[in-house]
């Protein structure tokens, strides 16, 4: 190696003529692709001395592992093994789509298999829908805060964001004029109506109707993220936005709502199986995107999900709800005992999250650093969930993967950090 090359190597630089200036070649949309704070924080789960309220993930101890073992073994034996390992149709495994027709009917959504496409998790659906609807400069209406994964999915398509306030007093004209001033059109409203990530809050039926009213006035789509819909612990079920839309229009084919569902929070996230339910013109376009992106979701995974769901979906959901319900109650009780005056939090009827608002002078990221250093407790700072980078004095706590004893200990420790702040 020459003296100059040795000097370049020691300095951590690339010699002239060797390698590319990759950022110069990236599309402009790549500038809006940022690392997920949550994905980074998941690494803390490998540290046994950290009590983590960070990852909004299911407890692996609750996975129906034996049922999946049997389902996978069955799929890979006999006459089905060829199909399980072969290419398949982009729409998804037909028996699973037929099962989902029944599932959607139980939610008040009358549809056929032609209204359903299987995706690699509902996250893929959000990416496809951003690609389908957003041109550079268009506006997406989202909650303040909203699901970080949705912002990451939409960001690649270079939109603007405006605040979706279902029970607010903004007019459709105001939304439209703001979007036009920013160089585009309003294209859709995105809402997680049940036990939202990150707040845990649920939209009342009146708020859902207001979203549909606004969407009708603006003539835009509604994206319903229903990842947590099955995890209700208290209160009465509220019809999905898609079900309310069908009641208004008479048929799924005349609706504007696109329902994104997932098996990740109920059966198993590692198999990456979700679905979209919508009018056939939307499904047809999404199928073309699927063909261009990955051809189809893994057939073997879809077959396993279908078998496990058919044999015991309701029983599995009942089991996990019992556990998560107790953990939610433990977290709410611990917050009441250990948080100082001036701290408030949501009281979710389901899901996996409690949203905490701290006094204005707090910064969630700084609090996290101190919490890990001094008390070994992790959570997610709230700022990442706001499209405008506000909300620094908020944090998200997940109760899904901590035992009741861990929740008590962790919230007690966190309360000490907050008091010291």
Short mmCIF file of C-alpha atoms in Angstrom, two decimals:
data_model
loop_
_atom_site.label_atom_id
_atom_site.label_comp_id
_atom_site.label_asym_id
_atom_site.label_seq_id
_atom_site.Cartn_x
_atom_site.Cartn_y
_atom_site.Cartn_z
CA UNK A 1 0.00 0.00 0.00
CA UNK A 2 1.37 3.45 -0.91
CA UNK A 3 2.11 6.06 1.72
CA UNK A 4 -0.85 8.17 0.51
CA UNK A 5 -3.23 5.22 0.59
CA UNK A 6 -2.06 4.35 4.09
CA UNK A 7 -2.69 7.93 5.15
CA UNK A 8 -6.15 7.90 3.57
CA UNK A 9 -7.00 4.61 5.28
CA UNK A 10 -5.89 5.86 8.67
CA UNK A 11 -7.94 9.02 8.19
CA UNK A 12 -11.03 7.00 7.24
CA UNK A 13 -11.28 8.52 3.76
CA UNK A 14 -11.54 6.94 0.32
CA UNK A 15 -8.64 7.61 -2.08
CA UNK A 16 -9.48 9.70 -5.14
CA UNK A 17 -10.86 7.49 -7.89
CA UNK A 18 -11.89 4.71 -5.52
CA UNK A 19 -15.55 4.46 -4.54
CA UNK A 20 -18.57 6.65 -5.19
CA UNK A 21 -20.11 9.69 -3.61
CA UNK A 22 -23.27 7.70 -2.84
CA UNK A 23 -25.37 10.55 -1.36
CA UNK A 24 -24.84 12.50 -4.59
CA UNK A 25 -26.49 9.66 -6.51
CA UNK A 26 -29.43 9.13 -4.20
CA UNK A 27 -32.85 10.45 -5.23
CA UNK A 28 -34.06 13.52 -3.35
CA UNK A 29 -36.60 11.36 -1.52
CA UNK A 30 -33.76 9.55 0.25
CA UNK A 31 -33.11 12.70 2.29
CA UNK A 32 -36.43 12.13 4.05
CA UNK A 33 -35.62 8.55 5.04
CA UNK A 34 -34.58 8.63 8.68
CA UNK A 35 -33.70 5.90 11.15
CA UNK A 36 -36.55 4.86 13.42
CA UNK A 37 -35.91 5.75 17.06
CA UNK A 38 -38.07 2.77 17.98
CA UNK A 39 -36.08 0.28 15.91
CA UNK A 40 -32.89 1.57 17.53
CA UNK A 41 -34.39 1.32 21.00
CA UNK A 42 -35.38 -2.30 20.39
CA UNK A 43 -31.69 -3.11 20.73
CA UNK A 44 -32.07 -2.34 24.44
CA UNK A 45 -34.25 -5.42 24.80
CA UNK A 46 -31.05 -7.48 24.60
CA UNK A 47 -29.70 -5.82 27.74
CA UNK A 48 -31.06 -7.86 30.66
CA UNK A 49 -30.73 -5.09 33.24
CA UNK A 50 -32.90 -2.63 31.28
CA UNK A 51 -36.63 -2.48 31.99
CA UNK A 52 -37.98 -1.55 28.59
CA UNK A 53 -41.28 0.17 27.89
CA UNK A 54 -39.93 1.11 24.45
CA UNK A 55 -40.81 -1.53 21.87
CA UNK A 56 -44.47 -1.68 20.96
CA UNK A 57 -44.20 -5.37 20.22
CA UNK A 58 -46.13 -8.46 21.32
CA UNK A 59 -44.88 -10.63 24.16
CA UNK A 60 -43.21 -13.65 22.46
CA UNK A 61 -44.25 -15.85 25.37
CA UNK A 62 -47.83 -15.48 24.08
CA UNK A 63 -47.16 -16.60 20.52
CA UNK A 64 -49.01 -19.81 19.52
CA UNK A 65 -45.70 -21.44 18.68
CA UNK A 66 -46.91 -25.04 18.83
CA UNK A 67 -49.85 -24.27 16.56
CA UNK A 68 -47.51 -22.65 14.04
CA UNK A 69 -45.13 -25.60 14.25
CA UNK A 70 -47.95 -27.98 13.37
CA UNK A 71 -49.27 -25.66 10.64
CA UNK A 72 -45.87 -25.31 8.98
CA UNK A 73 -45.27 -29.06 9.18
CA UNK A 74 -48.64 -29.72 7.58
CA UNK A 75 -48.03 -27.19 4.81
CA UNK A 76 -44.70 -28.83 3.98
CA UNK A 77 -46.07 -32.35 3.75
CA UNK A 78 -48.35 -34.21 1.38
CA UNK A 79 -49.95 -32.56 -1.59
CA UNK A 80 -49.51 -28.99 -0.29
CA UNK A 81 -45.71 -28.90 -0.07
CA UNK A 82 -45.25 -27.95 -3.71
CA UNK A 83 -47.64 -25.02 -3.44
CA UNK A 84 -46.13 -23.89 -0.13
CA UNK A 85 -42.69 -23.46 -1.71
CA UNK A 86 -43.80 -22.22 -5.12
CA UNK A 87 -44.54 -18.80 -6.57
CA UNK A 88 -48.14 -17.75 -6.00
CA UNK A 89 -50.62 -15.07 -7.02
CA UNK A 90 -49.96 -11.47 -6.00
CA UNK A 91 -53.40 -11.06 -4.44
CA UNK A 92 -52.54 -13.63 -1.80
CA UNK A 93 -53.38 -17.19 -0.74
CA UNK A 94 -57.04 -17.65 -1.60
CA UNK A 95 -58.10 -19.65 1.50
CA UNK A 96 -56.64 -16.91 3.72
CA UNK A 97 -58.43 -14.21 1.75
CA UNK A 98 -61.68 -16.19 2.10
CA UNK A 99 -61.12 -16.40 5.88
CA UNK A 100 -60.59 -12.64 5.94
CA UNK A 101 -63.89 -12.12 4.13
CA UNK A 102 -65.57 -13.75 7.13
CA UNK A 103 -63.45 -11.77 9.57
CA UNK A 104 -64.32 -8.47 7.89
CA UNK A 105 -68.01 -9.44 7.87
CA UNK A 106 -67.84 -9.84 11.67
CA UNK A 107 -66.68 -6.20 11.78
CA UNK A 108 -69.57 -4.98 9.67
CA UNK A 109 -67.70 -4.98 6.36
CA UNK A 110 -69.40 -6.96 3.61
CA UNK A 111 -66.85 -7.78 0.91
CA UNK A 112 -65.49 -10.54 -1.32
CA UNK A 113 -62.02 -11.98 -1.79
CA UNK A 114 -61.59 -9.55 -4.68
CA UNK A 115 -61.62 -6.73 -2.11
CA UNK A 116 -58.65 -8.18 -0.20
CA UNK A 117 -54.93 -8.29 -0.94
CA UNK A 118 -52.35 -9.87 1.35
CA UNK A 119 -49.33 -7.71 2.19
CA UNK A 120 -46.03 -8.32 3.96
CA UNK A 121 -47.35 -6.76 7.15
CA UNK A 122 -49.55 -3.69 7.23
CA UNK A 123 -46.38 -1.58 7.01
CA UNK A 124 -46.02 -2.63 3.37
CA UNK A 125 -49.59 -1.52 2.78
CA UNK A 126 -48.77 1.98 4.08
CA UNK A 127 -45.78 2.20 1.77
CA UNK A 128 -47.85 1.11 -1.23
CA UNK A 129 -50.61 3.58 -0.40
CA UNK A 130 -48.13 6.44 -0.07
CA UNK A 131 -46.76 5.50 -3.48
CA UNK A 132 -50.24 5.21 -4.94
CA UNK A 133 -51.61 8.55 -3.78
CA UNK A 134 -48.80 10.99 -3.07
CA UNK A 135 -47.01 13.10 -5.63
CA UNK A 136 -44.28 15.43 -4.41
CA UNK A 137 -45.86 18.37 -2.58
CA UNK A 138 -49.23 16.71 -1.97
CA UNK A 139 -50.69 16.78 1.54
CA UNK A 140 -51.52 13.88 3.84
CA UNK A 141 -53.76 14.56 6.83
CA UNK A 142 -52.44 12.80 9.93
CA UNK A 143 -52.87 12.88 13.68
CA UNK A 144 -50.67 15.07 15.89
CA UNK A 145 -49.04 12.77 17.04
CA UNK A 146 -49.35 9.81 14.69
CA UNK A 147 -47.75 6.43 14.03
CA UNK A 148 -44.05 6.92 13.26
CA UNK A 149 -44.07 4.04 10.78
CA UNK A 150 -46.72 5.81 8.72
CA UNK A 151 -44.63 8.96 8.55
CA UNK A 152 -41.63 6.88 7.47
CA UNK A 153 -43.68 5.13 4.80
CA UNK A 154 -45.14 8.36 3.42
CA UNK A 155 -41.97 10.47 3.69
CA UNK A 156 -40.33 8.75 0.74
CA UNK A 157 -42.97 10.27 -1.53
CA UNK A 158 -42.16 13.82 -0.38
CA UNK A 159 -45.52 15.00 0.93
CA UNK A 160 -46.53 17.82 3.20
CA UNK A 161 -48.49 17.04 6.35
CA UNK A 162 -51.47 18.80 7.85
CA UNK A 163 -53.12 18.16 11.18
CA UNK A 164 -56.18 15.92 11.17
CA UNK A 165 -58.50 17.09 13.95
CA UNK A 166 -61.76 15.16 13.54
CA UNK A 167 -63.71 17.21 16.07
CA UNK A 168 -62.05 20.52 15.25
CA UNK A 169 -63.63 23.43 13.42
CA UNK A 170 -61.39 23.69 10.34
CA UNK A 171 -63.28 23.73 7.08
CA UNK A 172 -62.56 21.60 4.04
CA UNK A 173 -61.78 24.80 2.14
CA UNK A 174 -59.10 25.69 4.68
CA UNK A 175 -57.43 22.30 4.26
CA UNK A 176 -57.68 22.59 0.48
CA UNK A 177 -56.27 26.13 0.34
CA UNK A 178 -53.39 25.23 2.67
CA UNK A 179 -52.46 22.26 0.49
CA UNK A 180 -52.59 24.32 -2.69
CA UNK A 181 -50.41 27.01 -1.11
CA UNK A 182 -47.87 24.26 -0.36
CA UNK A 183 -47.82 23.15 -3.99
CA UNK A 184 -50.15 20.17 -4.09
CA UNK A 185 -53.52 18.65 -3.26
CA UNK A 186 -54.91 16.89 -0.20
CA UNK A 187 -54.85 13.19 -1.09
CA UNK A 188 -55.89 11.25 1.99
CA UNK A 189 -56.59 11.25 5.70
CA UNK A 190 -54.68 8.65 7.72
CA UNK A 191 -56.14 7.47 11.04
CA UNK A 192 -55.55 4.68 13.53
CA UNK A 193 -59.03 4.68 15.00
CA UNK A 194 -58.63 2.02 17.70
CA UNK A 195 -56.01 2.24 20.50
CA UNK A 196 -53.67 4.27 18.33
CA UNK A 197 -49.93 4.01 18.31
CA UNK A 198 -48.59 6.09 20.08
CA UNK A 199 -51.38 7.55 22.23
CA UNK A 200 -53.53 4.49 22.90
CA UNK A 201 -56.58 6.63 22.20
CA UNK A 202 -59.70 5.50 20.34
CA UNK A 203 -61.82 7.69 18.08
CA UNK A 204 -65.47 7.84 19.05
CA UNK A 205 -68.00 7.09 16.34
CA UNK A 206 -68.79 10.81 16.08
CA UNK A 207 -65.12 11.53 15.31
CA UNK A 208 -65.05 8.78 12.70
CA UNK A 209 -68.12 10.22 11.04
CA UNK A 210 -66.46 13.64 10.97
CA UNK A 211 -63.43 12.16 9.19
CA UNK A 212 -65.73 10.67 6.58
CA UNK A 213 -67.55 13.99 6.26
CA UNK A 214 -64.28 15.84 5.68
CA UNK A 215 -63.05 13.22 3.22
CA UNK A 216 -66.27 13.50 1.27
CA UNK A 217 -66.02 17.29 1.12
CA UNK A 218 -62.40 17.11 -0.01
CA UNK A 219 -63.02 14.08 -2.24
CA UNK A 220 -60.04 12.22 -0.78
CA UNK A 221 -59.29 8.71 0.43
CA UNK A 222 -59.28 7.57 4.05
CA UNK A 223 -56.57 5.14 5.19
CA UNK A 224 -57.68 3.20 8.27
CA UNK A 225 -54.79 1.59 10.15
CA UNK A 226 -56.42 -1.17 12.21
CA UNK A 227 -53.32 -2.91 13.59
CA UNK A 228 -54.67 -2.94 17.17
CA UNK A 229 -58.39 -3.27 16.45
CA UNK A 230 -58.73 -6.70 18.12
CA UNK A 231 -57.12 -5.65 21.41
CA UNK A 232 -60.04 -4.06 23.27
CA UNK A 233 -60.13 -4.51 27.06
CA UNK A 234 -62.85 -2.08 28.10
CA UNK A 235 -65.88 -0.38 26.60
CA UNK A 236 -68.03 -1.11 23.59
CA UNK A 237 -66.78 -1.89 20.11
CA UNK A 238 -66.88 1.02 17.68
CA UNK A 239 -67.53 0.19 14.01
CA UNK A 240 -64.48 0.54 11.75
CA UNK A 241 -64.38 3.54 9.46
CA UNK A 242 -64.85 1.19 6.51
CA UNK A 243 -68.03 -0.25 8.05
CA UNK A 244 -69.41 3.26 8.62
CA UNK A 245 -68.47 4.18 5.06
CA UNK A 246 -70.35 1.16 3.70
CA UNK A 247 -73.43 2.18 5.71
CA UNK A 248 -73.30 5.57 4.03
CA UNK A 249 -72.74 4.41 0.47
CA UNK A 250 -74.34 0.96 0.41
CA UNK A 251 -71.38 -1.06 -0.89
CA UNK A 252 -67.66 -1.44 -0.42
CA UNK A 253 -67.31 -0.63 -4.12
CA UNK A 254 -68.55 2.91 -3.51
CA UNK A 255 -66.46 3.64 -0.40
CA UNK A 256 -63.37 5.81 -0.06
CA UNK A 257 -61.93 4.04 3.01
CA UNK A 258 -58.98 1.63 2.75
CA UNK A 259 -58.68 -0.74 5.71
CA UNK A 260 -55.20 -2.02 6.63
CA UNK A 261 -55.19 -5.05 8.91
CA UNK A 262 -52.45 -7.16 10.44
CA UNK A 263 -51.84 -10.47 12.18
CA UNK A 264 -48.72 -9.06 13.84
CA UNK A 265 -50.34 -8.04 17.11
CA UNK A 266 -52.60 -11.09 17.41
CA UNK A 267 -50.80 -14.14 16.01
CA UNK A 268 -47.15 -13.45 15.13
CA UNK A 269 -45.28 -10.46 13.70
CA UNK A 270 -42.32 -12.43 12.36
CA UNK A 271 -44.33 -14.01 9.55
CA UNK A 272 -45.13 -10.53 8.18
CA UNK A 273 -48.72 -11.10 7.06
CA UNK A 274 -51.19 -8.25 6.79
CA UNK A 275 -53.98 -7.30 4.44
CA UNK A 276 -55.75 -4.46 2.70
CA UNK A 277 -59.52 -4.39 2.29
CA UNK A 278 -60.92 -1.82 -0.13
CA UNK A 279 -62.87 -1.22 -3.33
CA UNK A 280 -61.60 -3.29 -6.25
CA UNK A 281 -60.12 -0.33 -8.22
CA UNK A 282 -57.76 0.28 -5.28
CA UNK A 283 -56.94 -3.41 -4.87
CA UNK A 284 -56.20 -3.73 -8.59
CA UNK A 285 -53.60 -0.95 -8.43
CA UNK A 286 -52.06 -2.36 -5.27
CA UNK A 287 -51.73 -5.75 -6.94
CA UNK A 288 -49.71 -4.14 -9.72
CA UNK A 289 -47.45 -2.57 -7.09
CA UNK A 290 -47.09 -5.92 -5.36
CA UNK A 291 -46.07 -7.55 -8.63
CA UNK A 292 -43.38 -4.92 -9.14
CA UNK A 293 -42.11 -5.00 -5.56
CA UNK A 294 -41.96 -8.61 -4.34
CA UNK A 295 -44.39 -10.59 -6.56
CA UNK A 296 -46.31 -11.91 -3.53
CA UNK A 297 -46.03 -12.38 0.21
CA UNK A 298 -44.48 -15.66 1.33
CA UNK A 299 -46.90 -18.47 0.50
CA UNK A 300 -45.74 -20.70 3.33
CA UNK A 301 -46.32 -17.94 5.87
CA UNK A 302 -49.80 -17.24 4.50
CA UNK A 303 -50.71 -20.92 4.68
CA UNK A 304 -49.52 -21.13 8.28
CA UNK A 305 -51.43 -18.00 9.26
CA UNK A 306 -54.57 -19.36 7.60
CA UNK A 307 -54.37 -22.66 9.49
CA UNK A 308 -53.73 -21.05 12.88
CA UNK A 309 -56.36 -18.36 12.37
CA UNK A 310 -58.95 -20.89 11.21
CA UNK A 311 -58.30 -23.19 14.14
CA UNK A 312 -58.14 -20.68 16.96
CA UNK A 313 -57.99 -16.96 16.21
CA UNK A 314 -60.64 -15.99 18.76
CA UNK A 315 -59.08 -18.16 21.49
CA UNK A 316 -55.63 -16.68 20.83
CA UNK A 317 -56.99 -13.12 20.96
CA UNK A 318 -58.82 -13.87 24.22
CA UNK A 319 -55.58 -15.19 25.75
CA UNK A 320 -53.45 -12.19 24.87
CA UNK A 321 -56.18 -9.75 25.87
CA UNK A 322 -56.29 -11.22 29.37
CA UNK A 323 -52.55 -10.71 29.80
CA UNK A 324 -52.31 -7.26 28.23
CA UNK A 325 -55.39 -6.06 30.10
CA UNK A 326 -53.72 -6.87 33.43
CA UNK A 327 -50.50 -5.17 32.35
CA UNK A 328 -52.33 -2.06 31.22
CA UNK A 329 -54.07 -1.87 34.59
CA UNK A 330 -50.73 -2.34 36.35
CA UNK A 331 -49.16 0.52 34.39
CA UNK A 332 -52.02 2.92 35.00
CA UNK A 333 -51.97 2.12 38.71
CA UNK A 334 -48.20 2.53 38.89
CA UNK A 335 -48.33 5.87 37.11
CA UNK A 336 -50.90 7.08 39.63
CA UNK A 337 -48.64 6.03 42.50
CA UNK A 338 -45.27 7.21 41.24
CA UNK A 339 -45.64 10.17 38.87
CA UNK A 340 -45.38 13.67 40.35
CA UNK A 341 -47.97 16.39 39.98
CA UNK A 342 -48.05 17.99 36.56
CA UNK A 343 -47.65 14.72 34.64
CA UNK A 344 -50.69 13.42 32.72
CA UNK A 345 -51.32 10.29 30.69
CA UNK A 346 -53.93 8.61 28.52
CA UNK A 347 -56.12 5.76 29.78
CA UNK A 348 -56.47 3.47 26.77
CA UNK A 349 -59.35 1.02 26.37
CA UNK A 350 -57.03 -1.40 24.58
CA UNK A 351 -53.86 -1.76 22.56
CA UNK A 352 -50.33 -1.59 23.91
CA UNK A 353 -49.56 2.03 24.75
CA UNK A 354 -49.90 4.79 27.31
CA UNK A 355 -49.00 8.32 26.21
CA UNK A 356 -47.46 10.53 28.88
CA UNK A 357 -47.33 14.33 28.76
CA UNK A 358 -44.69 15.94 30.97
CA UNK A 359 -44.42 19.58 32.05
CA UNK A 360 -43.35 21.92 29.23
CA UNK A 361 -39.71 22.22 30.27
CA UNK A 362 -39.02 18.50 29.80
CA UNK A 363 -37.34 17.01 26.77
CA UNK A 364 -38.17 13.35 26.22
CA UNK A 365 -34.87 12.53 24.53
CA UNK A 366 -32.82 14.02 27.38
CA UNK A 367 -35.06 12.26 29.89
CA UNK A 368 -34.46 8.94 28.12
CA UNK A 369 -30.70 9.37 28.26
CA UNK A 370 -30.86 10.10 31.99
CA UNK A 371 -33.37 7.32 32.63
CA UNK A 372 -31.16 4.70 30.99
CA UNK A 373 -28.03 6.01 32.69
CA UNK A 374 -29.35 6.29 36.21
CA UNK A 375 -32.32 3.90 36.42
CA UNK A 376 -31.97 1.52 33.43
CA UNK A 377 -35.49 2.20 32.19
CA UNK A 378 -36.24 2.72 28.47
CA UNK A 379 -39.17 4.33 26.64
CA UNK A 380 -39.72 6.21 23.38
CA UNK A 381 -39.46 10.02 23.30
CA UNK A 382 -42.63 11.46 21.79
CA UNK A 383 -41.12 13.98 19.38
CA UNK A 384 -40.62 11.37 16.64
CA UNK A 385 -44.39 10.89 16.35
CA UNK A 386 -45.06 14.50 15.35
CA UNK A 387 -44.78 15.41 11.68
CA UNK A 388 -43.50 18.88 12.62
CA UNK A 389 -41.02 17.72 15.26
CA UNK A 390 -42.98 19.18 18.16
CA UNK A 391 -44.08 17.30 21.28
CA UNK A 392 -40.67 17.19 22.95
CA UNK A 393 -42.30 16.94 26.38
CA UNK A 394 -44.12 13.69 25.58
CA UNK A 395 -43.11 10.03 25.88
CA UNK A 396 -44.64 6.70 24.86
CA UNK A 397 -44.77 3.76 27.23
CA UNK A 398 -45.60 0.22 26.10
CA UNK A 399 -46.84 -2.32 28.62
CA UNK A 400 -47.03 -5.37 26.35
CA UNK A 401 -43.69 -7.02 27.11
CA UNK A 402 -43.23 -6.26 30.82
CA UNK A 403 -44.61 -8.31 33.68
CA UNK A 404 -46.75 -6.57 36.28
CA UNK A 405 -43.83 -6.67 38.74
CA UNK A 406 -41.51 -5.14 36.13
CA UNK A 407 -44.06 -2.44 35.38
CA UNK A 408 -44.29 -1.48 39.04
CA UNK A 409 -40.52 -1.37 39.45
CA UNK A 410 -39.92 0.41 36.15
CA UNK A 411 -42.52 3.13 36.67
CA UNK A 412 -41.24 3.70 40.21
CA UNK A 413 -37.74 4.23 38.81
CA UNK A 414 -39.04 6.43 35.99
CA UNK A 415 -40.94 8.52 38.52
CA UNK A 416 -37.66 9.19 40.34
CA UNK A 417 -36.07 10.42 37.10
CA UNK A 418 -39.03 12.72 36.34
CA UNK A 419 -38.92 14.15 39.86
CA UNK A 420 -35.24 14.88 39.41
CA UNK A 421 -35.91 16.68 36.14
#
